[in-house]
Amino acid sequence: MDERVMRVAPGAAGADGADSDDIRRGIAAIQAEQHLTPDFPADVQAEAERAAARLSSGAGLPDQDLTDLPFVTLDPASSTDLDQAMFLERDGDGFVVHYAIADLAAFVEPGGALDAETHRRGETLYGADSRIPLHPPVISEGAASLLPDQVRPALVWTLGLDAAGALTSTSLVRARVRSRQKLAYETGQVPLLEEIGTLRLQQEAARGGVSLPMPEQEVVRDGDRWRLTYRQPAPSEAWNAQISLLTGIAAASLMVEHRIGILRTLPPAPDHAVRRLRRTAKALDVPWPDGQDYPSFVRTLDPSKPNQAAMVVACTSLLRGAGYAAFDGNLPEQPEHAALATTYAHVTAPLRRLADRYALEVCVSLCAGTDVPEWVRTALPELPKQMADADHRAHAYERAVVDLVEAEILQPAVGRSFTGVVLEADHDEPTRGVLQVAEPAVEAPVSSTQPLPVGESVTATLASADPATRKVAFTLP
């Protein structure tokens, strides 16, 4: 998903950042408050270390050897939990995508202590530079991670594409792989990635899929100080995302065809929500011609313009209700992901997300023509709830950490004026809403004695910033 370009400018109020020790203490308090810990129980850690040692010695690696394929990884520069590696090549007028995914089945014994702990956690949680991992780091950042120049067990997708980027064939096998290089989004170049990624974006548009250009707030550490910023994504991130989406679409097609698996779903937006969104566009003076559908409209938005940035935020109202649907026999009543305009499954991040391990096991069994393991079938019915709980924890944790950093950074600036854009107003109480400040990059509640001017640039006063409660508030005259 695209993000708005915003940064903390030198010399801006609060831009010098917050003390690192204060932030660490605050994050520790959040973890205690939410009953979260990065540490693993002793039996879980011991099981993980045994599995890592076993694989590191070469025992248990898959028989099929694909180490001759020149895979590379493409991730944020600081990442060490590397789920995916790719090798892209031409095939006549079309292409072949070789996509290696870390194979957690080589490390996690069904029914064991580590398995139970991953079901309890569900997914990796992120906040500032803190991380509460799904798997112990000896696995997620070590023995299972597709680090360069290391032989690793992987599940390798081979996806055929035609000249237009449409999927023509799918296979998945267990194999040993070796990544040649760890590339970073900002500097790395993968041959054919731009060409294939662009074609897949065109395929998405033709399906009626859409990605919102939402700004994403980041907490960045600079030495012993912290700041808030909105990061400008490199073009390669959108192309890389399309490879992941392609794989999830291929996986979903397999599972739907064989009527077993777990899908990532999003129901279609109801007509009344779209009509309300059209009224919002009119109020924000954002052109939305009659007859233009929602996905086409979103692709016209320029979030560098204040009123259109507010429109992007308003569009998120059509993306509510995402979840998981597991099935073994009958298909889910609503199997599609409305934003992607197709069926879709999470299968590319098993180091960080529990559902991916199960979906991958289903797909590799289907491709091999073997029975789906009983431990997978037994777990499927409970997975949607477990993942919903994990998503809720992740949102609560990440939001609390960002709220903490906002309050710490802004605390010395209480009483000062900031320029920002009113993103939205409360439907029932239009004098209250959300303000986006550019420098530092903060979204926070704002109130006024008059109805808020949604989509307009305003000068607001920072009324409060309390690290203890992690609350920030602005006021308008």
Short mmCIF file of C-alpha atoms in Angstrom, two decimals:
data_model
loop_
_atom_site.label_atom_id
_atom_site.label_comp_id
_atom_site.label_asym_id
_atom_site.label_seq_id
_atom_site.Cartn_x
_atom_site.Cartn_y
_atom_site.Cartn_z
CA MET A 1 0.00 0.00 0.00
CA ASP A 2 1.33 3.46 -0.87
CA GLU A 3 2.08 5.91 1.90
CA ARG A 4 2.13 9.70 2.13
CA VAL A 5 5.49 11.45 2.23
CA MET A 6 5.97 13.11 5.60
CA ARG A 7 8.97 13.59 7.86
CA VAL A 8 10.06 15.26 11.06
CA ALA A 9 11.88 18.38 9.93
CA PRO A 10 14.95 19.55 11.87
CA GLY A 11 14.02 22.36 14.21
CA ALA A 12 10.28 21.63 14.14
CA ALA A 13 8.50 21.67 17.47
CA GLY A 14 9.09 18.34 19.10
CA ALA A 15 11.26 17.21 16.20
CA ASP A 16 14.33 16.68 18.36
CA GLY A 17 12.64 13.55 19.62
CA ALA A 18 12.02 11.87 22.93
CA ASP A 19 14.54 10.30 25.27
CA SER A 20 15.20 6.66 24.41
CA ASP A 21 15.15 5.49 28.04
CA ASP A 22 11.75 7.10 28.62
CA ILE A 23 10.38 5.36 25.56
CA ARG A 24 11.79 2.00 26.64
CA ARG A 25 10.23 2.35 30.08
CA GLY A 26 6.95 3.30 28.48
CA ILE A 27 7.04 0.30 26.13
CA ALA A 28 7.79 -2.01 29.06
CA ALA A 29 4.75 -0.58 30.84
CA ILE A 30 2.57 -1.19 27.77
CA GLN A 31 3.76 -4.78 27.55
CA ALA A 32 2.98 -5.35 31.23
CA GLU A 33 -0.40 -3.65 30.89
CA GLN A 34 -1.34 -5.80 27.89
CA HIS A 35 0.19 -8.99 29.36
CA LEU A 36 2.72 -9.33 26.55
CA THR A 37 6.35 -10.43 26.66
CA PRO A 38 9.04 -10.93 24.03
CA ASP A 39 10.46 -13.80 26.09
CA PHE A 40 9.41 -17.41 25.62
CA PRO A 41 8.76 -20.06 28.31
CA ALA A 42 11.80 -22.23 29.01
CA ASP A 43 10.34 -25.36 27.42
CA VAL A 44 9.43 -23.43 24.25
CA GLN A 45 12.88 -21.86 24.00
CA ALA A 46 14.56 -25.23 24.53
CA GLU A 47 12.44 -26.88 21.84
CA ALA A 48 13.26 -24.08 19.41
CA GLU A 49 16.98 -24.33 20.10
CA ARG A 50 16.95 -28.09 19.53
CA ALA A 51 15.11 -27.65 16.22
CA ALA A 52 17.50 -24.91 15.10
CA ALA A 53 20.54 -27.02 15.99
CA ARG A 54 19.13 -30.03 14.16
CA LEU A 55 18.53 -28.08 10.96
CA SER A 56 21.81 -26.21 11.22
CA SER A 57 23.62 -29.55 11.18
CA GLY A 58 21.88 -30.42 7.92
CA ALA A 59 19.52 -32.99 9.39
CA GLY A 60 15.92 -32.78 8.25
CA LEU A 61 16.52 -30.69 5.14
CA PRO A 62 14.24 -31.52 2.18
CA ASP A 63 15.54 -33.98 -0.41
CA GLN A 64 14.85 -31.72 -3.38
CA ASP A 65 17.77 -29.38 -3.98
CA LEU A 66 17.04 -25.97 -5.54
CA THR A 67 20.16 -24.24 -4.25
CA ASP A 68 21.20 -23.65 -7.86
CA LEU A 69 18.40 -21.07 -8.29
CA PRO A 70 19.78 -17.55 -7.61
CA PHE A 71 17.21 -16.42 -5.04
CA VAL A 72 17.48 -12.99 -3.40
CA THR A 73 15.49 -11.38 -0.60
CA LEU A 74 14.03 -7.87 -0.68
CA ASP A 75 13.10 -6.32 2.67
CA PRO A 76 13.67 -3.29 4.89
CA ALA A 77 17.43 -2.95 5.40
CA SER A 78 17.27 -3.81 9.10
CA SER A 79 15.12 -6.96 8.74
CA THR A 80 16.52 -10.30 9.83
CA ASP A 81 13.31 -12.38 9.89
CA LEU A 82 13.28 -13.05 6.14
CA ASP A 83 10.22 -15.03 5.03
CA GLN A 84 10.54 -14.77 1.25
CA ALA A 85 13.17 -15.01 -1.47
CA MET A 86 12.53 -14.64 -5.19
CA PHE A 87 14.02 -15.49 -8.54
CA LEU A 88 12.25 -14.10 -11.61
CA GLU A 89 12.90 -15.18 -15.19
CA ARG A 90 11.43 -14.90 -18.66
CA ASP A 91 9.67 -17.82 -20.29
CA GLY A 92 9.06 -17.01 -23.96
CA ASP A 93 6.63 -14.07 -23.98
CA GLY A 94 5.76 -14.69 -20.34
CA PHE A 95 7.51 -15.11 -17.02
CA VAL A 96 8.19 -17.60 -14.24
CA VAL A 97 8.13 -16.47 -10.62
CA HIS A 98 10.10 -18.71 -8.26
CA TYR A 99 9.14 -17.71 -4.74
CA ALA A 100 10.71 -19.44 -1.74
CA ILE A 101 8.92 -19.18 1.61
CA ALA A 102 10.49 -20.15 4.95
CA ASP A 103 9.35 -23.66 5.92
CA LEU A 104 8.28 -23.63 9.55
CA ALA A 105 7.17 -27.26 9.48
CA ALA A 106 10.87 -28.11 9.67
CA PHE A 107 11.03 -26.47 13.11
CA VAL A 108 7.59 -26.66 14.73
CA GLU A 109 6.40 -30.06 15.90
CA PRO A 110 2.58 -30.31 15.85
CA GLY A 111 1.29 -30.59 19.38
CA GLY A 112 4.60 -29.52 20.92
CA ALA A 113 5.33 -26.65 23.28
CA LEU A 114 6.43 -24.32 20.47
CA ASP A 115 3.31 -25.13 18.44
CA ALA A 116 1.09 -24.29 21.41
CA GLU A 117 2.93 -21.01 22.02
CA THR A 118 2.56 -19.91 18.39
CA HIS A 119 -1.18 -20.55 18.62
CA ARG A 120 -1.31 -18.40 21.75
CA ARG A 121 0.59 -15.54 20.09
CA GLY A 122 -0.81 -15.70 16.56
CA GLU A 123 1.50 -13.13 15.00
CA THR A 124 4.55 -10.97 15.59
CA LEU A 125 3.80 -7.61 17.22
CA TYR A 126 5.75 -4.48 16.31
CA GLY A 127 6.16 -1.16 18.09
CA ALA A 128 9.04 1.34 17.69
CA ASP A 129 12.14 -0.90 17.73
CA SER A 130 10.43 -3.39 20.03
CA ARG A 131 9.28 -6.72 18.67
CA ILE A 132 7.27 -9.50 20.28
CA PRO A 133 7.97 -12.37 17.89
CA LEU A 134 5.75 -15.26 16.95
CA HIS A 135 8.71 -17.66 17.08
CA PRO A 136 11.87 -17.50 19.20
CA PRO A 137 14.57 -15.47 17.41
CA VAL A 138 16.83 -18.53 17.20
CA ILE A 139 14.32 -19.70 14.57
CA SER A 140 12.73 -16.53 13.15
CA GLU A 141 15.97 -14.55 12.82
CA GLY A 142 18.29 -17.51 12.59
CA ALA A 143 17.80 -21.08 11.45
CA ALA A 144 14.54 -20.57 9.49
CA SER A 145 15.23 -17.09 8.11
CA LEU A 146 16.24 -17.01 4.43
CA LEU A 147 19.50 -15.24 5.19
CA PRO A 148 22.10 -14.98 2.41
CA ASP A 149 24.57 -17.80 1.78
CA GLN A 150 22.73 -20.20 4.09
CA VAL A 151 21.05 -23.44 3.02
CA ARG A 152 17.47 -23.34 4.31
CA PRO A 153 14.34 -25.49 4.10
CA ALA A 154 11.69 -23.73 2.06
CA LEU A 155 8.38 -24.11 0.33
CA VAL A 156 9.04 -23.05 -3.25
CA TRP A 157 6.25 -21.73 -5.47
CA THR A 158 6.69 -21.84 -9.23
CA LEU A 159 4.15 -19.52 -10.82
CA GLY A 160 3.79 -19.17 -14.58
CA LEU A 161 2.60 -15.87 -16.03
CA ASP A 162 1.65 -14.95 -19.57
CA ALA A 163 2.81 -11.82 -21.39
CA ALA A 164 0.09 -9.76 -19.67
CA GLY A 165 1.05 -10.96 -16.20
CA ALA A 166 -1.93 -13.30 -15.76
CA LEU A 167 -1.38 -16.49 -13.77
CA THR A 168 -1.20 -19.59 -15.99
CA SER A 169 0.27 -22.31 -13.77
CA THR A 170 0.97 -23.05 -10.11
CA SER A 171 3.14 -25.55 -8.27
CA LEU A 172 4.56 -25.80 -4.75
CA VAL A 173 7.28 -28.14 -3.47
CA ARG A 174 9.48 -28.57 -0.42
CA ALA A 175 13.14 -27.95 -1.23
CA ARG A 176 16.40 -26.66 0.12
CA VAL A 177 17.35 -23.19 -1.13
CA ARG A 178 20.17 -20.70 -0.71
CA SER A 179 19.64 -16.96 -1.05
CA ARG A 180 22.46 -15.17 -2.83
CA GLN A 181 21.89 -11.67 -1.49
CA LYS A 182 19.90 -9.65 1.04
CA LEU A 183 18.62 -6.57 -0.81
CA ALA A 184 17.03 -3.48 0.74
CA TYR A 185 13.98 -1.73 -0.71
CA GLU A 186 15.73 1.59 -1.08
CA THR A 187 18.84 0.34 -2.91
CA GLY A 188 18.24 -3.20 -4.17
CA GLN A 189 17.24 -4.05 -7.72
CA VAL A 190 15.71 -7.40 -8.68
CA PRO A 191 15.76 -8.18 -12.40
CA LEU A 192 12.26 -8.20 -13.94
CA LEU A 193 10.58 -7.12 -10.68
CA GLU A 194 9.44 -3.76 -12.05
CA GLU A 195 8.14 -5.33 -15.26
CA ILE A 196 6.22 -8.11 -13.53
CA GLY A 197 5.06 -5.86 -10.69
CA THR A 198 3.68 -3.31 -13.14
CA LEU A 199 1.83 -6.01 -15.07
CA ARG A 200 0.33 -7.35 -11.84
CA LEU A 201 -0.81 -3.84 -10.88
CA GLN A 202 -2.55 -3.66 -14.24
CA GLN A 203 -4.14 -7.06 -13.56
CA GLU A 204 -5.35 -5.73 -10.18
CA ALA A 205 -6.94 -2.71 -11.83
CA ALA A 206 -8.61 -4.90 -14.48
CA ARG A 207 -10.13 -7.10 -11.75
CA GLY A 208 -11.48 -4.05 -9.95
CA GLY A 209 -9.02 -4.35 -7.08
CA VAL A 210 -7.71 -1.32 -5.24
CA SER A 211 -4.97 -0.28 -2.81
CA LEU A 212 -5.47 2.86 -0.77
CA PRO A 213 -2.52 5.30 -0.77
CA MET A 214 -2.67 5.57 3.02
CA PRO A 215 0.01 7.43 4.96
CA GLU A 216 1.79 5.16 7.45
CA GLN A 217 3.18 6.61 10.64
CA GLU A 218 6.55 5.30 11.75
CA VAL A 219 8.52 5.54 14.95
CA VAL A 220 12.19 5.99 14.07
CA ARG A 221 15.21 5.72 16.35
CA ASP A 222 18.10 8.15 15.79
CA GLY A 223 20.85 7.18 18.22
CA ASP A 224 19.44 7.76 21.70
CA ARG A 225 16.51 9.82 20.47
CA TRP A 226 13.17 8.96 18.86
CA ARG A 227 11.06 10.75 16.31
CA LEU A 228 7.90 10.23 14.28
CA THR A 229 7.78 10.26 10.53
CA TYR A 230 5.85 9.12 7.48
CA ARG A 231 8.12 7.08 5.24
CA GLN A 232 8.25 7.49 1.47
CA PRO A 233 8.05 3.94 0.09
CA ALA A 234 10.45 2.90 -2.63
CA PRO A 235 8.76 1.88 -5.90
CA SER A 236 10.12 -1.63 -5.42
CA GLU A 237 7.86 -2.09 -2.39
CA ALA A 238 4.70 -1.92 -4.50
CA TRP A 239 6.15 -4.33 -7.06
CA ASN A 240 7.33 -6.68 -4.31
CA ALA A 241 3.89 -6.57 -2.72
CA GLN A 242 2.41 -7.70 -6.02
CA ILE A 243 4.57 -10.84 -6.00
CA SER A 244 3.24 -11.65 -2.53
CA LEU A 245 -0.34 -10.94 -3.61
CA LEU A 246 0.11 -13.10 -6.71
CA THR A 247 1.21 -15.99 -4.50
CA GLY A 248 -1.72 -15.49 -2.11
CA ILE A 249 -4.13 -15.46 -5.05
CA ALA A 250 -2.60 -18.67 -6.46
CA ALA A 251 -2.82 -20.33 -3.04
CA ALA A 252 -6.45 -19.33 -2.60
CA SER A 253 -7.33 -20.71 -6.03
CA LEU A 254 -5.80 -24.07 -5.08
CA MET A 255 -7.66 -24.23 -1.78
CA VAL A 256 -10.99 -23.18 -3.28
CA GLU A 257 -10.64 -25.74 -6.06
CA HIS A 258 -10.02 -28.54 -3.54
CA ARG A 259 -12.41 -27.13 -0.92
CA ILE A 260 -10.03 -27.04 2.02
CA GLY A 261 -7.93 -24.27 3.52
CA ILE A 262 -8.07 -20.84 5.11
CA LEU A 263 -8.72 -17.58 3.23
CA ARG A 264 -8.22 -13.93 4.08
CA THR A 265 -11.60 -12.33 3.41
CA LEU A 266 -13.20 -8.91 3.19
CA PRO A 267 -16.92 -8.49 2.49
CA PRO A 268 -18.06 -6.10 -0.23
CA ALA A 269 -18.93 -2.61 0.95
CA PRO A 270 -22.68 -2.09 1.22
CA ASP A 271 -24.27 0.31 -1.25
CA HIS A 272 -25.23 2.78 1.46
CA ALA A 273 -21.57 3.05 2.54
CA VAL A 274 -20.52 3.89 -1.01
CA ARG A 275 -23.29 6.49 -1.27
CA ARG A 276 -22.11 8.04 2.00
CA LEU A 277 -18.55 8.10 0.68
CA ARG A 278 -19.74 9.94 -2.44
CA ARG A 279 -21.31 12.56 -0.18
CA THR A 280 -18.01 12.89 1.65
CA ALA A 281 -16.19 13.44 -1.64
CA LYS A 282 -18.63 16.20 -2.51
CA ALA A 283 -18.15 17.84 0.90
CA LEU A 284 -14.36 17.72 0.46
CA ASP A 285 -14.57 19.09 -3.09
CA VAL A 286 -12.96 15.95 -4.53
CA PRO A 287 -14.29 15.16 -8.02
CA TRP A 288 -16.01 11.76 -8.30
CA PRO A 289 -17.78 11.64 -11.67
CA ASP A 290 -21.06 9.80 -12.02
CA GLY A 291 -20.43 6.36 -13.45
CA GLN A 292 -16.88 6.10 -12.10
CA ASP A 293 -16.54 3.09 -9.80
CA TYR A 294 -14.84 3.17 -6.42
CA PRO A 295 -11.51 1.51 -7.43
CA SER A 296 -11.08 3.88 -10.37
CA PHE A 297 -11.89 6.83 -8.12
CA VAL A 298 -9.27 5.81 -5.56
CA ARG A 299 -6.60 5.65 -8.25
CA THR A 300 -7.23 9.33 -9.01
CA LEU A 301 -6.51 10.50 -5.45
CA ASP A 302 -3.37 12.50 -4.71
CA PRO A 303 -2.70 12.34 -0.95
CA SER A 304 -0.25 15.25 -1.16
CA LYS A 305 -3.32 17.50 -1.42
CA PRO A 306 -4.98 18.09 1.97
CA ASN A 307 -8.57 17.53 0.88
CA GLN A 308 -7.65 14.36 -1.01
CA ALA A 309 -5.62 13.09 1.95
CA ALA A 310 -8.76 13.44 4.03
CA MET A 311 -10.63 11.56 1.29
CA VAL A 312 -8.17 8.67 1.49
CA VAL A 313 -8.83 8.38 5.22
CA ALA A 314 -12.57 8.43 4.58
CA CYS A 315 -12.17 5.56 2.07
CA THR A 316 -10.98 3.23 4.82
CA SER A 317 -14.62 2.96 5.90
CA LEU A 318 -15.11 0.54 2.98
CA LEU A 319 -12.32 -1.77 4.16
CA ARG A 320 -13.74 -2.77 7.52
CA GLY A 321 -14.55 -6.36 8.36
CA ALA A 322 -11.44 -8.20 7.13
CA GLY A 323 -11.06 -11.64 8.66
CA TYR A 324 -10.23 -15.28 8.02
CA ALA A 325 -12.49 -18.08 6.80
CA ALA A 326 -11.46 -21.73 7.26
CA PHE A 327 -13.22 -24.51 5.40
CA ASP A 328 -12.99 -28.27 4.88
CA GLY A 329 -15.72 -29.37 2.51
CA ASN A 330 -18.14 -26.52 1.92
CA LEU A 331 -16.78 -23.18 0.77
CA PRO A 332 -17.28 -20.11 2.98
CA GLU A 333 -20.46 -18.18 2.29
CA GLN A 334 -18.32 -15.11 1.47
CA PRO A 335 -14.88 -16.29 0.24
CA GLU A 336 -13.58 -13.19 -1.53
CA HIS A 337 -11.38 -10.29 -0.50
CA ALA A 338 -13.33 -7.31 -1.81
CA ALA A 339 -10.35 -4.95 -1.98
CA LEU A 340 -8.47 -7.41 -4.19
CA ALA A 341 -11.59 -8.43 -6.13
CA THR A 342 -10.65 -12.12 -5.91
CA THR A 343 -10.05 -14.91 -3.41
CA TYR A 344 -6.83 -14.54 -1.46
CA ALA A 345 -4.85 -16.29 1.27
CA HIS A 346 -1.98 -15.35 3.55
CA VAL A 347 0.90 -17.67 2.67
CA THR A 348 4.06 -15.54 2.44
CA ALA A 349 4.91 -14.62 6.06
CA PRO A 350 4.95 -17.81 8.18
CA LEU A 351 7.76 -16.49 10.41
CA ARG A 352 5.43 -13.70 11.51
CA ARG A 353 1.88 -15.03 11.07
CA LEU A 354 0.42 -18.35 12.25
CA ALA A 355 -2.24 -18.80 9.54
CA ASP A 356 0.41 -18.88 6.80
CA ARG A 357 1.96 -22.09 8.13
CA TYR A 358 -1.36 -23.89 7.89
CA ALA A 359 -2.31 -22.53 4.47
CA LEU A 360 1.10 -23.53 3.13
CA GLU A 361 0.72 -27.07 4.47
CA VAL A 362 -2.64 -27.36 2.73
CA CYS A 363 -1.22 -26.10 -0.57
CA VAL A 364 1.90 -28.25 -0.61
CA SER A 365 -0.24 -31.34 0.08
CA LEU A 366 -2.66 -30.43 -2.71
CA CYS A 367 0.16 -29.88 -5.19
CA ALA A 368 1.73 -33.22 -4.24
CA GLY A 369 -1.61 -35.05 -4.49
CA THR A 370 -1.35 -36.26 -0.89
CA ASP A 371 -3.78 -35.99 2.01
CA VAL A 372 -3.73 -32.78 4.02
CA PRO A 373 -2.18 -33.72 7.40
CA GLU A 374 -4.66 -34.43 10.16
CA TRP A 375 -3.00 -31.91 12.48
CA VAL A 376 -3.81 -29.22 9.91
CA ARG A 377 -7.45 -30.32 9.47
CA THR A 378 -7.92 -30.44 13.24
CA ALA A 379 -6.61 -26.91 13.74
CA LEU A 380 -8.43 -25.20 10.86
CA PRO A 381 -11.80 -24.53 12.58
CA GLU A 382 -10.22 -22.52 15.42
CA LEU A 383 -7.71 -20.58 13.33
CA PRO A 384 -10.02 -17.70 12.28
CA LYS A 385 -10.76 -16.79 15.90
CA GLN A 386 -7.13 -17.18 16.93
CA MET A 387 -6.03 -14.88 14.12
CA ALA A 388 -8.78 -12.36 14.90
CA ASP A 389 -7.56 -12.24 18.50
CA ALA A 390 -3.97 -11.83 17.30
CA ASP A 391 -4.91 -9.01 14.93
CA HIS A 392 -6.66 -7.23 17.80
CA ARG A 393 -3.58 -7.58 20.04
CA ALA A 394 -1.29 -6.34 17.28
CA HIS A 395 -3.40 -3.24 16.63
CA ALA A 396 -3.70 -2.45 20.34
CA TYR A 397 0.03 -2.83 20.95
CA GLU A 398 1.22 -0.89 17.93
CA ARG A 399 -1.28 1.91 18.55
CA ALA A 400 -0.27 2.18 22.22
CA VAL A 401 3.42 2.46 21.34
CA VAL A 402 2.79 5.16 18.73
CA ASP A 403 0.55 7.04 21.20
CA LEU A 404 3.35 6.86 23.77
CA VAL A 405 5.96 8.24 21.37
CA GLU A 406 3.63 11.02 20.21
CA ALA A 407 3.04 12.10 23.80
CA GLU A 408 6.74 11.92 24.73
CA ILE A 409 7.82 13.94 21.70
CA LEU A 410 5.11 16.58 22.03
CA GLN A 411 5.12 17.02 25.82
CA PRO A 412 7.60 19.97 25.78
CA ALA A 413 5.51 21.70 23.10
CA VAL A 414 2.18 22.04 24.98
CA GLY A 415 0.72 25.48 24.22
CA ARG A 416 2.47 25.84 20.87
CA SER A 417 0.75 26.14 17.48
CA PHE A 418 0.99 23.51 14.75
CA THR A 419 -0.17 23.44 11.15
CA GLY A 420 -2.24 20.43 10.19
CA VAL A 421 -5.16 19.07 8.20
CA VAL A 422 -8.50 18.03 9.68
CA LEU A 423 -8.91 14.44 8.43
CA GLU A 424 -12.36 13.70 9.76
CA ALA A 425 -15.09 14.88 12.10
CA ASP A 426 -17.28 12.79 14.36
CA HIS A 427 -20.61 12.13 12.67
CA ASP A 428 -22.61 12.78 15.85
CA GLU A 429 -20.38 15.51 17.26
CA PRO A 430 -18.85 17.50 14.37
CA THR A 431 -16.86 19.71 16.74
CA ARG A 432 -14.60 16.72 17.50
CA GLY A 433 -12.41 14.87 15.02
CA VAL A 434 -8.89 13.94 13.95
CA LEU A 435 -6.05 16.31 13.04
CA GLN A 436 -2.99 15.31 11.01
CA VAL A 437 0.13 17.33 11.80
CA ALA A 438 2.95 17.13 9.27
CA GLU A 439 5.89 17.97 11.52
CA PRO A 440 6.21 15.99 13.69
CA ALA A 441 4.12 13.28 11.99
CA VAL A 442 1.18 12.97 14.37
CA GLU A 443 -2.50 12.15 14.08
CA ALA A 444 -4.42 13.14 17.19
CA PRO A 445 -7.85 14.21 18.43
CA VAL A 446 -8.84 17.81 17.82
CA SER A 447 -11.81 19.78 19.12
CA SER A 448 -13.32 23.17 18.40
CA THR A 449 -16.23 25.34 19.41
CA GLN A 450 -17.41 25.22 15.77
CA PRO A 451 -17.91 22.29 13.38
CA LEU A 452 -14.50 21.15 12.16
CA PRO A 453 -13.48 22.13 8.59
CA VAL A 454 -12.75 18.63 7.26
CA GLY A 455 -10.09 18.55 4.57
CA GLU A 456 -8.81 22.06 5.28
CA SER A 457 -5.44 23.17 6.53
CA VAL A 458 -5.66 24.78 9.98
CA THR A 459 -3.49 26.13 12.78
CA ALA A 460 -4.18 24.25 16.00
CA THR A 461 -2.91 24.59 19.55
CA LEU A 462 -1.43 21.60 21.35
CA ALA A 463 -3.65 21.46 24.44
CA SER A 464 -2.15 18.40 26.14
CA ALA A 465 0.48 15.67 25.73
CA ASP A 466 0.65 13.21 28.62
CA PRO A 467 3.04 10.22 28.35
CA ALA A 468 1.48 8.62 31.42
CA THR A 469 -1.92 8.31 29.74
CA ARG A 470 -0.46 8.28 26.21
CA LYS A 471 -2.93 10.96 25.13
CA VAL A 472 -2.43 14.01 22.91
CA ALA A 473 -5.08 16.60 22.09
CA PHE A 474 -5.28 19.72 19.94
CA THR A 475 -7.80 22.55 19.93
CA LEU A 476 -9.01 25.05 17.35
CA PRO A 477 -10.45 28.46 18.16
#
